[in-house]
Coordinates of C-alpha atoms in Angstrom, one line a residue:
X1 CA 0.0 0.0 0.0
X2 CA 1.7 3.6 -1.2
X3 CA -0.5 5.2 1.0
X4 CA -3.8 5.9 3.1
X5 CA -7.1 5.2 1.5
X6 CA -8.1 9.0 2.7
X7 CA -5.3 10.5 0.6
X8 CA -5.4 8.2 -2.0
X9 CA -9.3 9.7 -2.1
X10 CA -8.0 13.0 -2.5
X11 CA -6.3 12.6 -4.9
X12 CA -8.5 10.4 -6.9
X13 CA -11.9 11.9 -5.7
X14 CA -13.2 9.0 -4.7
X15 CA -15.8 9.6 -2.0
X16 CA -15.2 7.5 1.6
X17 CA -17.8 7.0 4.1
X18 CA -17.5 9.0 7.5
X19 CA -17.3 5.8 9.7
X20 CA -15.6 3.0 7.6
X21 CA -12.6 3.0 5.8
X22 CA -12.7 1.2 2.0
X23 CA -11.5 -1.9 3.8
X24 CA -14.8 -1.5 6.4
X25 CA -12.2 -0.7 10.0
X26 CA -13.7 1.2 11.5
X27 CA -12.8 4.8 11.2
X28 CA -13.7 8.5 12.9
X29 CA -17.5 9.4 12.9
X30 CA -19.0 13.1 12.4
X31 CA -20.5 13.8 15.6
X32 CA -19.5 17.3 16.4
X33 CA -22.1 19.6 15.5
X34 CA -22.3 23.6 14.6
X35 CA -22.3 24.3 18.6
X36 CA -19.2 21.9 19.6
X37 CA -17.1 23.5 16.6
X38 CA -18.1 26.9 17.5
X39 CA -17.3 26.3 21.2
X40 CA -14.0 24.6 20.6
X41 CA -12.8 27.1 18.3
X42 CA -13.4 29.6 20.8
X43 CA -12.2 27.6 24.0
X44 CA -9.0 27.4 21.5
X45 CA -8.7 30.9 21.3
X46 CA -9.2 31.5 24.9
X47 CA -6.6 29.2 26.4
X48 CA -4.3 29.3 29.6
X49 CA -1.9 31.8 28.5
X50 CA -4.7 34.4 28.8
X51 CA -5.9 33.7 32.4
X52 CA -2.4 32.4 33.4
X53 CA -0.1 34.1 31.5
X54 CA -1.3 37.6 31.0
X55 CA 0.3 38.8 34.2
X56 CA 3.8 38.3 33.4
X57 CA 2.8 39.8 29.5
X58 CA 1.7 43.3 31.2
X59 CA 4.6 43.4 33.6
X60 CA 7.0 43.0 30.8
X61 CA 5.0 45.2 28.2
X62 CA 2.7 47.5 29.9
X63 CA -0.1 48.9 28.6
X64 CA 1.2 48.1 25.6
X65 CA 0.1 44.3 25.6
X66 CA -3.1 45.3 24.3
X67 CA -1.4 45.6 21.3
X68 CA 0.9 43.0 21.3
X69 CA -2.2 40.5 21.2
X70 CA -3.6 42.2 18.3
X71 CA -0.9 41.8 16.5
X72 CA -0.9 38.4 17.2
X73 CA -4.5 37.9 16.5
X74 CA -4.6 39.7 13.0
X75 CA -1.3 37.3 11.5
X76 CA -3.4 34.3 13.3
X77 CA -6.1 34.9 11.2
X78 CA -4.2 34.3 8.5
X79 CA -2.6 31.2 8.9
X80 CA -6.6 29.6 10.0
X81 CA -8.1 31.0 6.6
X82 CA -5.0 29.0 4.9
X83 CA -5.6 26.1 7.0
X84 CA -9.2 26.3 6.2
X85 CA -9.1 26.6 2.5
X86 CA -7.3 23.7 2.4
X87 CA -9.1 21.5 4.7
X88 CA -12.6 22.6 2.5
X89 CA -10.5 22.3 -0.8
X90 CA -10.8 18.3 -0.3
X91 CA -12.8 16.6 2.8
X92 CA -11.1 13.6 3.1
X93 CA -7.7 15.8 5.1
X94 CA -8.4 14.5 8.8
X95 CA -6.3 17.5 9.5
X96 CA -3.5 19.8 8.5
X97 CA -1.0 17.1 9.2
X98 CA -2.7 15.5 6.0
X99 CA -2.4 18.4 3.7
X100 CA 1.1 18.9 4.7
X101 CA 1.9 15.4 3.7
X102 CA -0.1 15.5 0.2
X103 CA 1.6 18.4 -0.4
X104 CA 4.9 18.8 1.1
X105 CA 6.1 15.0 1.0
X106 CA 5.7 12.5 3.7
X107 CA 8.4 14.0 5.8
X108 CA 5.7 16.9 6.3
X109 CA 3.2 14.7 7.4
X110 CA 5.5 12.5 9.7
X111 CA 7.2 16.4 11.3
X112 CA 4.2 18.4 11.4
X113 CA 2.1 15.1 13.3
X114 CA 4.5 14.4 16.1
X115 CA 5.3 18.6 16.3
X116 CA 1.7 18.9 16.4
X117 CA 1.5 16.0 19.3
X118 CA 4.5 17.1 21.0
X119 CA 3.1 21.4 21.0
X120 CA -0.3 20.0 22.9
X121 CA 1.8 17.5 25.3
X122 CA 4.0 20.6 26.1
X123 CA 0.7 23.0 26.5
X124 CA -0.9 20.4 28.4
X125 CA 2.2 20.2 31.1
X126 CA 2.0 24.5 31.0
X127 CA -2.1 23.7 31.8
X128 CA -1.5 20.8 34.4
X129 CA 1.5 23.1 36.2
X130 CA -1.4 26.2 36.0
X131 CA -4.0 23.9 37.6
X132 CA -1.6 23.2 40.3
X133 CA -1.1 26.9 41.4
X134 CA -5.2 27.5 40.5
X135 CA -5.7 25.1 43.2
X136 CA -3.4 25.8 46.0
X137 CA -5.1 29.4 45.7
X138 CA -7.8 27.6 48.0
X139 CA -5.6 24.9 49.9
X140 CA -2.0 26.5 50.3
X141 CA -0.5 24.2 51.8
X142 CA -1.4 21.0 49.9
X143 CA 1.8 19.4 47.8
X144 CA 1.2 20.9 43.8
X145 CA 1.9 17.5 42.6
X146 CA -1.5 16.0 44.2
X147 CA -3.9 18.4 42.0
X148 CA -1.6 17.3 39.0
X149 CA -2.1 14.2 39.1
X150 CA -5.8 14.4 39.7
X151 CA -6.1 16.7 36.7
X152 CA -4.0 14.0 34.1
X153 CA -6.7 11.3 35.7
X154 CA -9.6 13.3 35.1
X155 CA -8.4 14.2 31.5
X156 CA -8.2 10.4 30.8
X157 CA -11.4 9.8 31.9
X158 CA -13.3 13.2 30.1
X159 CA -11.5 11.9 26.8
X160 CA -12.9 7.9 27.1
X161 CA -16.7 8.0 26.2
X162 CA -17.6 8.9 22.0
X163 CA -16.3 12.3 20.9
X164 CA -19.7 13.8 21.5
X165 CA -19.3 13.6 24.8
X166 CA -15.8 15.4 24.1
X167 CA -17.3 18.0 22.4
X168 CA -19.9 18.2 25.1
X169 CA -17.5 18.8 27.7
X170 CA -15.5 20.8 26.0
X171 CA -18.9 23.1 24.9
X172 CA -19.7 24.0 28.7
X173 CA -15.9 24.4 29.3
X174 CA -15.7 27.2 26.5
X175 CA -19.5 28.4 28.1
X176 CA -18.0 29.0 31.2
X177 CA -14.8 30.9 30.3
X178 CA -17.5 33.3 27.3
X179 CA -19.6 34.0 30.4
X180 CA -16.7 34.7 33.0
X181 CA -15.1 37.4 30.4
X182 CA -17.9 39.2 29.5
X183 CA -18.9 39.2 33.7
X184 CA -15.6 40.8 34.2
X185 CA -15.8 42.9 31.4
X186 CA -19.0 44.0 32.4
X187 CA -18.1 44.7 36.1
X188 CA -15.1 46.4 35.3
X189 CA -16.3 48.6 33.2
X190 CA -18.8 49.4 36.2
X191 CA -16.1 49.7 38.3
X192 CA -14.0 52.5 36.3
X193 CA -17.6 54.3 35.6
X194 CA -17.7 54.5 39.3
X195 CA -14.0 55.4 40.3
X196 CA -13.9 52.5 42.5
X197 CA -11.1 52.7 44.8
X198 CA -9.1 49.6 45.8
X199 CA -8.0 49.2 49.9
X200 CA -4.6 49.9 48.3
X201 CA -5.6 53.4 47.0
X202 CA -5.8 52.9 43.0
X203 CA -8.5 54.2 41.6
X204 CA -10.1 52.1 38.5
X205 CA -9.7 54.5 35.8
X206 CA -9.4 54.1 31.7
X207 CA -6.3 56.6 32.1
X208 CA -4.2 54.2 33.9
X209 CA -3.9 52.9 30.5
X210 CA -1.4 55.9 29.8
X211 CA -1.0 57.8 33.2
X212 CA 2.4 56.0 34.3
X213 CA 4.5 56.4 31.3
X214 CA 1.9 56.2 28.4
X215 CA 1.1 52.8 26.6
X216 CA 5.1 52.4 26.1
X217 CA 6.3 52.5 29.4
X218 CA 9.1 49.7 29.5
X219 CA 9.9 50.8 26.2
X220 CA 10.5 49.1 22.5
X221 CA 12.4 45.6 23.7
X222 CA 9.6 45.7 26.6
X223 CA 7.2 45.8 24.1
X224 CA 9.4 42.8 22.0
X225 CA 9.5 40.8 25.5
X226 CA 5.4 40.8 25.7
X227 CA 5.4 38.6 22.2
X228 CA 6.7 35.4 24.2
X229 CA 3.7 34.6 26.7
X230 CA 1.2 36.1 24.6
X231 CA 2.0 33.8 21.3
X232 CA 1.2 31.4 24.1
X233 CA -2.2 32.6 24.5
X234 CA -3.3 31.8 21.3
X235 CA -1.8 28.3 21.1
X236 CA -4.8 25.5 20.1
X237 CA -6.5 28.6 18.0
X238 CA -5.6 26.2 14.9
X239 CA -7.4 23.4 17.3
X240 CA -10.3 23.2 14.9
X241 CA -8.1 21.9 12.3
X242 CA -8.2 18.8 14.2
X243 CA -11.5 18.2 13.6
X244 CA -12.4 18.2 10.4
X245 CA -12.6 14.5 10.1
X246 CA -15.4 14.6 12.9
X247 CA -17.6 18.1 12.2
X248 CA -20.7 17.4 10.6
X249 CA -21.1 19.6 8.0
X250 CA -17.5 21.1 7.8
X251 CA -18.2 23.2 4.6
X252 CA -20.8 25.2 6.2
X253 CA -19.3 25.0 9.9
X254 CA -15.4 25.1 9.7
X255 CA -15.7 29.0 7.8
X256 CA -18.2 30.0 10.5
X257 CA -15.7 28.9 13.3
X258 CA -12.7 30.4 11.6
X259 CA -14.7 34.0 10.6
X260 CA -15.3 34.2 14.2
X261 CA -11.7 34.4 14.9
X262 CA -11.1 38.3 15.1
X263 CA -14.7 39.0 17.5
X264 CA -13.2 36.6 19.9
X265 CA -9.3 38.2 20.0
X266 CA -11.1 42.1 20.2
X267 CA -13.6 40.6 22.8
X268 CA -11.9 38.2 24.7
X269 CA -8.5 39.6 24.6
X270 CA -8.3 43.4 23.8
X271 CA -11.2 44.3 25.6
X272 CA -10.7 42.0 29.0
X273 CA -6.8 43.2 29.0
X274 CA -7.8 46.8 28.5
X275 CA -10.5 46.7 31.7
X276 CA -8.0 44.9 33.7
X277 CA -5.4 47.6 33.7
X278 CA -7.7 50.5 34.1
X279 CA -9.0 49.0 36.7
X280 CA -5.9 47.6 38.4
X281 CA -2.6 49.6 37.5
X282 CA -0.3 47.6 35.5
X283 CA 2.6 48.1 38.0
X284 CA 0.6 46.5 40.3
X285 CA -0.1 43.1 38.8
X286 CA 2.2 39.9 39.6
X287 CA 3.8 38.3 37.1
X288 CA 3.3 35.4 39.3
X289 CA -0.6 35.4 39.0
X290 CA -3.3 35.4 37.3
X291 CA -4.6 39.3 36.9
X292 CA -8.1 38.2 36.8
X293 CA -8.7 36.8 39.8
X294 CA -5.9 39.7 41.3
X295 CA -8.1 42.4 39.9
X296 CA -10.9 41.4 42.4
X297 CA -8.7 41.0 45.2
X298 CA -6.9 44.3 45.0
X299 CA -11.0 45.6 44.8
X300 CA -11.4 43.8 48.0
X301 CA -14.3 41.3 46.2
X302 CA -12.5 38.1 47.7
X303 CA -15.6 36.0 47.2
X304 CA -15.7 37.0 43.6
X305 CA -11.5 36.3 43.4
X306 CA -12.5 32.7 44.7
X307 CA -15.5 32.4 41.4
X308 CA -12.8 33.8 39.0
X309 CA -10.1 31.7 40.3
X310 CA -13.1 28.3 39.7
X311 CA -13.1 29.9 36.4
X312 CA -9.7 30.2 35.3
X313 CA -8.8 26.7 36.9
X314 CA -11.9 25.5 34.5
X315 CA -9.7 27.2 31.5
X316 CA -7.0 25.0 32.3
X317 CA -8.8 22.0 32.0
X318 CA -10.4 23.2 29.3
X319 CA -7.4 23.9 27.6
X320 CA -5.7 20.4 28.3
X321 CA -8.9 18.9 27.7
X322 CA -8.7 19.8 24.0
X323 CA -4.7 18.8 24.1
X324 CA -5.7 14.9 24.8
X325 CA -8.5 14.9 22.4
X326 CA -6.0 16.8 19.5
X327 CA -2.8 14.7 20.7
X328 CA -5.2 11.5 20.4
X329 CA -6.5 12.0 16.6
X330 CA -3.3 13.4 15.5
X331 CA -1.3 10.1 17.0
X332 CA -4.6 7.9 15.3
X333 CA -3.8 9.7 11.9
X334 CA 0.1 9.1 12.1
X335 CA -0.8 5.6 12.7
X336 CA -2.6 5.2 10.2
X337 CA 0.0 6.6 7.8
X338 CA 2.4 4.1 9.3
X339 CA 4.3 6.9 11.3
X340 CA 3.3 6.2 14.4
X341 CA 3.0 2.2 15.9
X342 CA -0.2 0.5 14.2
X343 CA -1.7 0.0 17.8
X344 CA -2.3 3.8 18.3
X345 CA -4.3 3.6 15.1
X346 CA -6.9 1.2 16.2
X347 CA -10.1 2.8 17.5
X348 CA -12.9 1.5 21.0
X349 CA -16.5 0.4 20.2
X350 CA -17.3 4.1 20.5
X351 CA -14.5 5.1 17.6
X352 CA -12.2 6.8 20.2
X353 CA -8.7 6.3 19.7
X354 CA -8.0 5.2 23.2
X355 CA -4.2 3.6 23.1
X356 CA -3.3 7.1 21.5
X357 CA -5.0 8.9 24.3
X358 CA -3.7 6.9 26.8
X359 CA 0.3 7.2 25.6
X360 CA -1.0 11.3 25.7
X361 CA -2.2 10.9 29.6
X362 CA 1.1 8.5 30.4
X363 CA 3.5 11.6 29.0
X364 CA 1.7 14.2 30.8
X365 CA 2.4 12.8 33.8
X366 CA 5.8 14.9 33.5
X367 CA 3.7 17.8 34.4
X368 CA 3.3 16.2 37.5
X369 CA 6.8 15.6 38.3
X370 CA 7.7 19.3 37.2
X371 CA 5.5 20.9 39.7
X372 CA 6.7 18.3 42.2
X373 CA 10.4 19.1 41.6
X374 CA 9.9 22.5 41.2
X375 CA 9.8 25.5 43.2
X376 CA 8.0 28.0 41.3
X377 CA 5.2 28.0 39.2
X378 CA 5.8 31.0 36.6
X379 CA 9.0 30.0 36.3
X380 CA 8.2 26.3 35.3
X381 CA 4.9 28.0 33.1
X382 CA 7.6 30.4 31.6
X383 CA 9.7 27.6 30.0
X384 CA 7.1 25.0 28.9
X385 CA 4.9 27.9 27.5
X386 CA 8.4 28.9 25.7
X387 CA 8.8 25.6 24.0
X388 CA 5.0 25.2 23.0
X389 CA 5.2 28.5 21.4
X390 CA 8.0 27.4 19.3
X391 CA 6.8 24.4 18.2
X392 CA 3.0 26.0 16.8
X393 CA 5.0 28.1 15.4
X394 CA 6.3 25.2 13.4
X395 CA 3.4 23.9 12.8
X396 CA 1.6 27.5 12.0
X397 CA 4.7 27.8 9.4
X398 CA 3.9 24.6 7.5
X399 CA 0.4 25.5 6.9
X400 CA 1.7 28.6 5.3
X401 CA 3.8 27.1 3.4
X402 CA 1.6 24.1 2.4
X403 CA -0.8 27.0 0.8
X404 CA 2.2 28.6 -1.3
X405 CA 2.4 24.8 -3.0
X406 CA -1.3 24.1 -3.3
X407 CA -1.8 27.7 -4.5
X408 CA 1.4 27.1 -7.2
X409 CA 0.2 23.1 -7.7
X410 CA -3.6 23.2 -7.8
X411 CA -4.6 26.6 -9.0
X412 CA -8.3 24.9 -10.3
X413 CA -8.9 24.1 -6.4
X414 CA -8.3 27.6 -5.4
X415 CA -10.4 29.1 -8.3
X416 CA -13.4 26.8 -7.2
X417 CA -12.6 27.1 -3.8
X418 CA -15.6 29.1 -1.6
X419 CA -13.5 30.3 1.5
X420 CA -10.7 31.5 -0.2
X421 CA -7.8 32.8 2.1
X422 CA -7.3 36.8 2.1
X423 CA -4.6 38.4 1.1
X424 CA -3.7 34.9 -0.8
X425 CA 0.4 34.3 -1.4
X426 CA 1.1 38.1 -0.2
X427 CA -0.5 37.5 3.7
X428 CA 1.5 34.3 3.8
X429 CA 4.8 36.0 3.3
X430 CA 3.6 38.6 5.6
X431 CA 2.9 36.3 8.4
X432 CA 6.2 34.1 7.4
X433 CA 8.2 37.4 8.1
X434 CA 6.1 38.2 11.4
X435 CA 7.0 34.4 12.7
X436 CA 10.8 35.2 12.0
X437 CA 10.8 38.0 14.6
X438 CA 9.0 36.2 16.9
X439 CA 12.0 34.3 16.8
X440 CA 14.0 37.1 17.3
X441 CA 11.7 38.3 20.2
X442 CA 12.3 35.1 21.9
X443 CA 16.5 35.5 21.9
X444 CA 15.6 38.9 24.2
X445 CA 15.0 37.2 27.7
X446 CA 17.3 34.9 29.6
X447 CA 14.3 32.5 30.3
X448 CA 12.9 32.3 26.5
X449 CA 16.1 32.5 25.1
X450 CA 17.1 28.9 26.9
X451 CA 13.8 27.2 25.9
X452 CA 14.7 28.3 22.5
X453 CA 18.0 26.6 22.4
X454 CA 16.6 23.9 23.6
X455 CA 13.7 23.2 21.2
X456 CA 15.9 21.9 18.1
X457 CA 16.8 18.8 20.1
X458 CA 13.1 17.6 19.8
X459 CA 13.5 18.2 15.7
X460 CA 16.8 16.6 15.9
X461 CA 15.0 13.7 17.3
X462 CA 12.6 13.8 14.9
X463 CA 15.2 14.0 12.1
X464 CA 16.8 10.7 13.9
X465 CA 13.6 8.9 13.7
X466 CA 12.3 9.5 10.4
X467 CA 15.7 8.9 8.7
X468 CA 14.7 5.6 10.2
X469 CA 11.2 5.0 9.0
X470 CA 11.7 6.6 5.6
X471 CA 13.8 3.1 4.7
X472 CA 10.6 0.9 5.4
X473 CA 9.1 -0.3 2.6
X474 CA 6.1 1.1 3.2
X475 CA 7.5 4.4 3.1
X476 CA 9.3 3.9 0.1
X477 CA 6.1 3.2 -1.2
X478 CA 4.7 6.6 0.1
X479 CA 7.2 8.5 -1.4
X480 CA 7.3 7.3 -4.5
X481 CA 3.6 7.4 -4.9
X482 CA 4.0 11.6 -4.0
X483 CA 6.9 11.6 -6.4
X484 CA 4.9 10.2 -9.1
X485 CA 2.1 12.3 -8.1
X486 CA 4.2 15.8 -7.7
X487 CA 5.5 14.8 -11.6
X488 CA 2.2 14.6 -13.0
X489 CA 1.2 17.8 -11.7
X490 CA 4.4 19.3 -13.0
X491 CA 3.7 17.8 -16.5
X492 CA -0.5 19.1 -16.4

C-alpha cells in the first residue's frame, strides 16, 4: 500500500464513508455539531496563556500588551483562513497534518504530526502546572503534585466516552470561560464608571492605561519581550483543524468557526486586557498570578476572586482537555500513515482512539513531576509555554507554506474554492516574516532564550527517527507514490 485510503481519495476523488474505511475498519464518525465547533474554536482561542499568563505579558510590556495580542491575533487569522481553505478544498484531510503530507512530502506529514502531538503535550504540562497553582489558591499548603495528578486522571477519563461527549465537555468548558469574560468585562467597566477605589488606594480609571509612562512605558524591547507569553495565549487557536474528520457539515461550519476568529481576540482579549489595567494599575499586577482573579482581590471582592479563580482553573482544564483529544487523533492519523506504531491507530467500540490517548495521559504525567520538583510555578509555566510557542510556530509555518504549494500546484482548487484565504500568497509571506521575529523576540530574555535553544533537540529527534522509517518499505512506497504524483502535476 503507497498510501492511506483517505489520501489516495483526495487525490482520486473517490468519496469515503465518515465511519468505515474502503477496507470496512472502523474509522472517525462526524459527531461534532455547529455548537461543539463553534465552542471549541473559541475555547482554542481562549486558552491558559490568557488567564495564566497575562500577568507576566503586562509586567514586561505595559499597557502596551493590548497591542501585542492584536498583532498576534490579526497574522493568526491568516494562517486559519489558509488552513481552512485547504481543509474545505478536499474533505477527506483528517487535518492539516494530512495536507502537509499531500503536499509537502511524507516527511511533512510525519514532522508536522508528532510537532503537532508534542506542542499539545508541552501546552498540556503548562495547563497541568497552572492547575496546580489554580488550586493551591484555596488549599496553600497541599503538595502541587497531588492536584496534578488528579487533573491528568480526570483528563483520561473526560476523553474515554464517544467524541460527543468530548465536544460536550469541551462546549460547557468554553460556556463557562465566554460567560466569566464578559462578567468581568462588564463589572469592570462598572467599576472605572464609578471610580472604584481599591484598599490599596488605586483608583479604576481608563487613564491608567497611559498615566504611568503612556502605553510604552518599559519601552520598544519591553514591548518585544510581551510577544513570548502572549504567542502562548493563542496556542490551540488552529485546534479546529483537528476536527475536520469529525464536524458534521464542515463546509458550512469550519468558515463559521474560523470568521469568528477576530470577535473573539477584540472581545476576549483586547477588551478583557484593557478593563483589567484600568482598573488595576499595570505596576501593580504579579507576574506570578493570574490578573483576573488579582483584579478582584486588590478591589477587595475576595468572594468573587474565589469564582474567578473556579473559572480560570476550568480554562486549564479546558485547555488540556482539548490537548488529549488533539494529541489522540493526530497520533490515530500518524498511525494510520504508518508513522506512528499501528496499535495507536486502532479505535474503541465508541470510535475513540483510546491507546493514542492513553500514551498522551502517560506523558503528561511529566507535568506532575515538574511541579513536584519544582519550586515556582511561573518559572516552570515560563519555560514550557516557551517551548509550545515554538513548536506552533512550526506547525503555523507549514500551513503557510503548504498554501504557497497548493496555490502554485492546484490553481483549479483555489479558483473553485468558496473560502478563499485573504490576502492569498502576499498575507503568507507577511505572516512568514512576522513568525521570523517572533523568533528574534524570543532570543531577548534569559528565560525564553534557553527554551529556545533547547527546542531543536526535539527536531533533531525527529530527524533521527524519520531517517529511520523513511527506509521501510512502506514508506518507500509513500514517497514514490507523491513523487509520481508531484511529476504529474508538473507535466498538467
Amino acid at each position: 500500500m503507497s498510501q492511506s485510503p483517505d489520501l489516495a481519495a483526495a487525490r482520486s476523488g473517490t468519496p469515503t464513508t465518515a465511519s468505515t474505511t474502503p477496507q470496512g475498519e472502523p474509522h472517525l464518525a462526524r459527531q461534532l455539531s455547529n455548537r461543539h465547533i463553534q465552542l471549541i474554536a473559541i475555547g482554542g482561542a481562549i486558552g491558559t496563556g490568557l488567564f495564566m499568563g497575562s500577568g507576566k505579558t503586562i509586567s514586561l510590556a505595559g499597557p502596551s500588551v493590548i497591542f501585542v495580542y492584536m498583532i498576534i491575533g490579526f497574522m493568526l487569522f491568516f494562517v486559519m483562513r489558509a488552513m481552512g481553505e485547504l481543509l474545505l478544498s478536499n474533505l477527506h484531510y483528517k487535518s492539516f497534518a494530512d495536507f502537509a503530507a499531500d503536499l509537502l512530502g511524507p516527511w511533512a506529514g510525519f514532522f508536522t504530526g508528532w510537532t503537532y502531538w508534542f506542542c499539545w503535550i508541552v501546552t498540556g504540562v503548562a495547563d497541568v502546572v497552572a492547575i496546580s497553582g489554580y488550586v493551591t489558591y484555596w488549599w496553600h499548603d497541599l503538595p502541587l503534585w497531588i492536584p496534578a495528578l488528579a487533573a491528568v486522571v480526570v483528563l483520561i477519563g473526560l476523553n474515554l466516552p464517544t467524541v460527543k461527549a468530548f465536544g460536550e465537555t469541551e462546549f460547557w468548558f468554553a460556556l463557562i470561560k465566554i460567560v466569566a469574560i464578559v462578567a468581568l468585562i462588564v463589572v469592570g467597566i462598572v467599576m472605572v464608571l464609578r471610580h472604584f477605589e481599591a484598599p490599596g488606594g488605586a483608583t479604576a480609571n481608563f487613564s491608567n492605561l497611559w498615566n504611568d509612562g503612556g502605553f510604552f512605558p518599559t519601552g520598544p524591547m519591553g514591548f518585544v519581550a510581551g510577544f513570548q507569553i502572549a504567542t502562548f495565549a493563542f496556542v490551540g487557536i488552529e485546534l479546529v483543524g483537528t476536527t475536520a474528520a469529525e464536524a458534521k457539515n464542515p463546509e458550512r461550519n469550519l468558515p463559521k468557526a474560523i470568521n469568528s476568529i477576530p470577535v473573539r481576540v477584540m472581545l476576549f482579549y483586547v477588551v478583557a486586557l484593557t478593563v483589567i489595567i484600568s482598573v488595576t494599575p499595570w505596576r501593580e499586577i504579579s507576574a506570578d498570578h493570574s490578573p483576573f482573579v488579582a483584579m478582584f482581590s486588590l478591589a477587595g471582592l475576595g468572594i468573587a476572586a474565589s469564582v474567578i479563580n473556579f473559572v480560570v482553573l476550568t480554562s486549564a482544564t479546558s485547555s488540556a482537555n482539548s490537548g488529549i483529544y488533539s494529541t489522540s487523533r493526530m497520533v490515530y492519523g500518524l498511525a494510520q500513515e504508518g508513522d506512528a506504531p499501528r496499535r495507536f491507530g486502532q479505535l474503541t467500540k465508541r470510535l475513540v482512539p483510546a491507546n493514542a490517548l492513553f500514551l498522551s495521559g502517560v506523558v503528561l504525567l511529566s507535568g506532575v513531576v515538574m511541579v513536584a520538583v519544582g519550586d515556582s510555578i511561573i518559572g516552570a509555566f515560563t519555560i514550557v509555554t516557551t517551548i509550545s510557542a515554538l513548536c506552533f510556530i512550526f506547525v503555523w509555518s507549514i500551513i503557510l507554506i503548504s498554501y504557497l504549494v497548493y496555490r502554485k500546484r492546484r490553481p483549479h482548487l483555489h479558483e473553485a474554492s468558496k473560502f478563499k484565504m485573504p490576502g492569498g500568497i502576499v498575507m503568507c509571506y507577511v505572516v512568514l516574516a512576522f513568525f521570523v521575529f517572533l523568533l528574534w523576540a524570543f532570543t531577548q530574555k534569559a528565560d525564553t532564550l534557553h527554551a529556545l535553544l533547547v527546542t531543536p533537540i526535539w527536531f533533531a529527534a525527529l530527524g533521527i527517527g524519520w531517517a529511520v522509517l523513511r527506509r521501510r518499505p512502506h514508506h518507500l512506497a509513500r514517497e514514490a507514490a507523491f513523487r509520481a504524483d508531484l511529476e504529474s502535476a508538473e507535466g498538467d
